[in-house]
Amino acid sequence: GENVEQHPSTLSVQEGDSAVIKCTYSDSASNYFPWYKQELGKRPQLIIDIRSNVGEKKDQRIAVTLNKTAKHFSLHITETQPEDSAVYFCAAREGPARDDKIIFGKGTRLHILP
Amino acid sequence: GAVVSQHPSWVICKSGTSVKIECRSLDFQATTMFWYRQFPKKSLMLMATSNEGSKATYEQGVEKDKFLINHASLTLSTLTVTSAHPEDSSFYICSAPTSGREIYNEQFFGPGTRLTVL
């Protein structure tokens, strides 16, 4: 089955700087890669996702890149703000169907320093 | 976006009792729902895939007799933690992919249920 590795586990960046979180996956059949933001005690919220037929996707300050050959995908947050502080999870869906399992990385705790 | 609810949001129970957690898709039908467990400051661990009208599919290491899953309708899946013990204390979250023609559908998460077993 799919295995998703995520790094770093903790990341502190100065407000206004950029943050990068990296993930790798093992199953070449995976074709959908969502990123979730989870605030303490709350449900995960989808912030951006990327499909395997796309190499990069951007939504305002957030961008995700995907390298299918290397099985790497990354989240980039630019001009970080205090409200970006949260835990971020990358994930990979094991198959093409919408009800295929989604496997999560271990998470990255992002701290935005004032 | 689609809405998934969970009930209860927080439950405290005595060791040895059973607890039922409900997961509902409020504005869409879900033939599949997922149950996750999350320990403090840890990732979401998939426990099982709940399938409407058929048996759930459990992940390796998850006791099916301990965590009973029933998906009786297209909008409701239940997780029953049987004979709960303190080590079962955790945050349980369900999710459901939305239906529709597009296959790359987002999964929507419920708000989670915090279980504390004394």
XYZ file of C-alpha atoms in Angstrom:
232
model
C 0.000 0.000 0.000
C 0.853 3.661 -0.125
C 3.372 5.198 2.275
C 3.718 8.954 2.607
C 6.735 10.573 4.234
C 6.643 14.227 5.260
C 9.416 16.623 6.308
C 10.102 18.544 8.403
C 8.026 17.621 11.428
C 8.361 21.141 12.806
C 9.081 24.357 10.955
C 9.512 27.867 12.295
C 9.682 30.805 9.910
C 9.688 34.537 10.371
C 6.479 36.281 9.438
C 6.676 37.340 5.820
C 9.149 34.634 4.864
C 8.319 31.513 2.861
C 7.694 28.021 4.187
C 8.272 24.801 2.289
C 7.055 21.362 3.301
C 8.109 18.301 1.367
C 6.540 14.889 0.938
C 7.343 11.682 -0.858
C 5.061 8.818 -1.727
C 5.698 5.210 -2.620
C 2.862 4.044 -4.870
C 3.273 5.140 -8.449
C -0.438 4.485 -8.998
C -1.381 7.371 -6.693
C -2.721 10.259 -8.718
C -4.253 12.761 -6.347
C -2.352 14.688 -3.694
C -4.253 16.943 -1.304
C -2.819 19.150 1.408
C -4.703 19.755 4.623
C -4.373 22.372 7.340
C -5.466 21.439 10.821
C -5.808 23.853 13.682
C -5.806 22.571 17.229
C -8.896 20.525 18.025
C -10.445 21.101 14.626
C -11.044 19.048 11.542
C -8.542 19.007 8.684
C -9.362 21.522 5.975
C -8.296 21.082 2.389
C -6.131 24.013 1.328
C -4.907 22.891 -2.070
C -4.635 19.731 -4.109
C -2.875 18.585 -7.235
C -3.570 15.862 -9.738
C -0.946 13.696 -11.298
C -1.341 15.234 -14.738
C -0.254 18.633 -13.446
C 3.191 19.688 -12.288
C 2.313 22.811 -10.361
C -0.720 24.579 -8.989
C -1.017 27.920 -7.276
C -3.702 29.589 -5.235
C -2.740 33.035 -3.975
C 0.051 32.530 -1.423
C -0.050 28.759 -1.605
C 1.482 26.608 -4.291
C 2.059 22.908 -4.700
C 4.512 21.168 -7.000
C 4.543 17.544 -8.050
C 7.375 15.489 -9.506
C 5.844 12.175 -10.526
C 9.121 10.658 -11.624
C 10.728 11.243 -8.263
C 7.436 10.768 -6.370
C 7.919 14.070 -4.602
C 5.423 16.815 -3.923
C 5.844 20.032 -1.977
C 3.797 22.795 -0.431
C 5.026 26.358 -0.650
C 3.562 29.166 1.408
C 4.820 32.649 0.598
C 4.528 35.839 2.638
C 3.592 33.843 5.710
C 1.179 35.342 8.214
C 0.397 34.485 11.858
C -2.802 32.708 10.835
C -0.728 30.254 8.827
C 0.427 28.696 12.092
C -1.101 25.196 12.172
C -0.320 21.592 11.398
C -0.136 20.756 7.721
C -0.624 17.265 6.326
C 0.219 16.048 2.884
C -1.652 13.039 1.566
C -1.840 10.715 -1.384
C -4.813 8.843 -2.733
C -4.016 5.261 -3.542
C -6.032 5.046 -6.725
C -8.003 6.993 -9.324
C -11.429 6.532 -7.795
C -12.855 9.170 -5.492
C -13.473 6.555 -2.816
C -9.965 5.140 -2.840
C -8.098 5.505 0.414
C -6.203 8.661 1.248
C -3.033 8.108 3.235
C -1.602 10.965 5.276
C 1.906 12.050 6.063
C 2.853 12.550 9.692
C 2.286 16.281 9.585
C 4.353 19.445 9.891
C 3.787 21.859 12.722
C 4.339 25.319 11.270
C 5.111 28.201 13.608
C 5.081 31.730 12.234
C 7.340 33.900 14.349
C 6.503 37.589 14.866
C -18.641 22.712 0.259
C -20.208 19.495 1.444
C -20.936 19.050 5.137
C -20.071 16.076 7.293
C -21.199 15.996 10.898
C -20.225 13.790 13.801
C -21.973 13.044 17.024
C -21.073 13.261 19.788
C -18.293 15.811 19.656
C -16.913 14.699 22.999
C -17.631 11.675 25.121
C -16.247 10.488 28.420
C -16.972 6.919 29.439
C -15.957 4.315 31.943
C -13.601 1.535 31.028
C -15.487 -1.500 29.745
C -18.402 0.365 28.222
C -19.163 0.750 24.531
C -19.392 4.040 22.712
C -21.094 4.715 19.398
C -19.948 7.567 17.166
C -22.072 8.712 14.248
C -20.849 10.219 11.017
C -23.382 11.851 8.720
C -23.107 13.405 5.305
C -25.654 16.198 5.491
C -26.063 17.354 1.924
C -24.728 14.536 -0.187
C -24.786 10.774 -0.326
C -21.691 8.818 0.573
C -21.379 5.196 -0.394
C -17.960 5.249 1.205
C -16.816 6.870 4.412
C -13.468 6.660 6.145
C -12.715 6.469 9.833
C -9.491 7.903 11.174
C -7.915 8.002 14.579
C -5.663 10.823 15.667
C -3.539 10.891 18.783
C -2.406 14.255 20.200
C 0.103 15.926 17.918
C 0.067 12.951 15.583
C -1.152 12.256 12.108
C -4.466 10.819 11.003
C -4.280 7.047 10.921
C -6.811 5.369 8.687
C -8.680 2.733 10.650
C -11.206 1.454 8.154
C -13.219 2.136 5.042
C -16.954 2.029 5.639
C -18.969 0.742 2.694
C -22.706 1.277 2.418
C -24.524 -2.027 2.329
C -21.463 -4.190 2.840
C -18.779 -4.969 5.351
C -16.178 -2.405 6.272
C -12.599 -2.843 5.170
C -10.190 -2.596 8.069
C -6.576 -1.511 7.942
C -3.887 -3.828 9.157
C -3.652 -3.909 12.919
C -7.164 -2.580 13.549
C -9.355 -5.019 15.457
C -12.667 -5.359 13.678
C -14.351 -6.815 16.741
C -13.166 -3.887 18.783
C -14.153 -1.173 16.347
C -17.497 -2.086 14.842
C -18.516 -0.175 11.764
C -21.964 -0.046 10.284
C -22.906 1.892 7.164
C -26.628 1.390 7.076
C -27.574 4.214 4.759
C -26.054 6.518 2.169
C -25.714 9.280 4.737
C -24.785 7.527 7.948
C -21.866 5.469 9.161
C -21.344 4.513 12.789
C -18.230 3.472 14.650
C -18.743 1.605 17.908
C -15.800 1.249 20.228
C -16.599 -1.870 22.205
C -15.371 -2.525 25.734
C -13.442 0.708 25.702
C -10.165 1.004 27.564
C -8.074 4.047 28.413
C -5.752 3.345 25.486
C -8.739 3.830 23.162
C -8.872 7.469 24.208
C -8.285 9.449 21.070
C -9.738 11.821 18.515
C -11.838 9.938 15.969
C -12.566 11.648 12.663
C -14.641 10.469 9.752
C -14.491 11.669 6.189
C -16.491 11.151 3.041
C -15.710 11.809 -0.612
C -18.394 13.723 -2.421
C -20.323 12.120 -5.202
C -20.465 13.408 -8.714
C -19.114 12.761 -12.136
C -15.685 14.173 -11.488
C -13.449 11.531 -10.029
C -11.026 13.866 -8.322
C -13.396 14.788 -5.555
C -12.421 16.282 -2.297
C -12.898 14.388 0.907
C -14.771 16.284 3.562
C -13.995 15.668 7.176
C -16.311 15.609 10.122
C -15.464 17.789 13.134
C -14.178 14.800 15.073
C -15.161 13.073 18.281
C -12.917 13.222 21.298
C -13.206 10.004 23.291
C -11.876 9.874 26.832
C -12.011 6.523 28.590
C -11.549 6.648 32.343
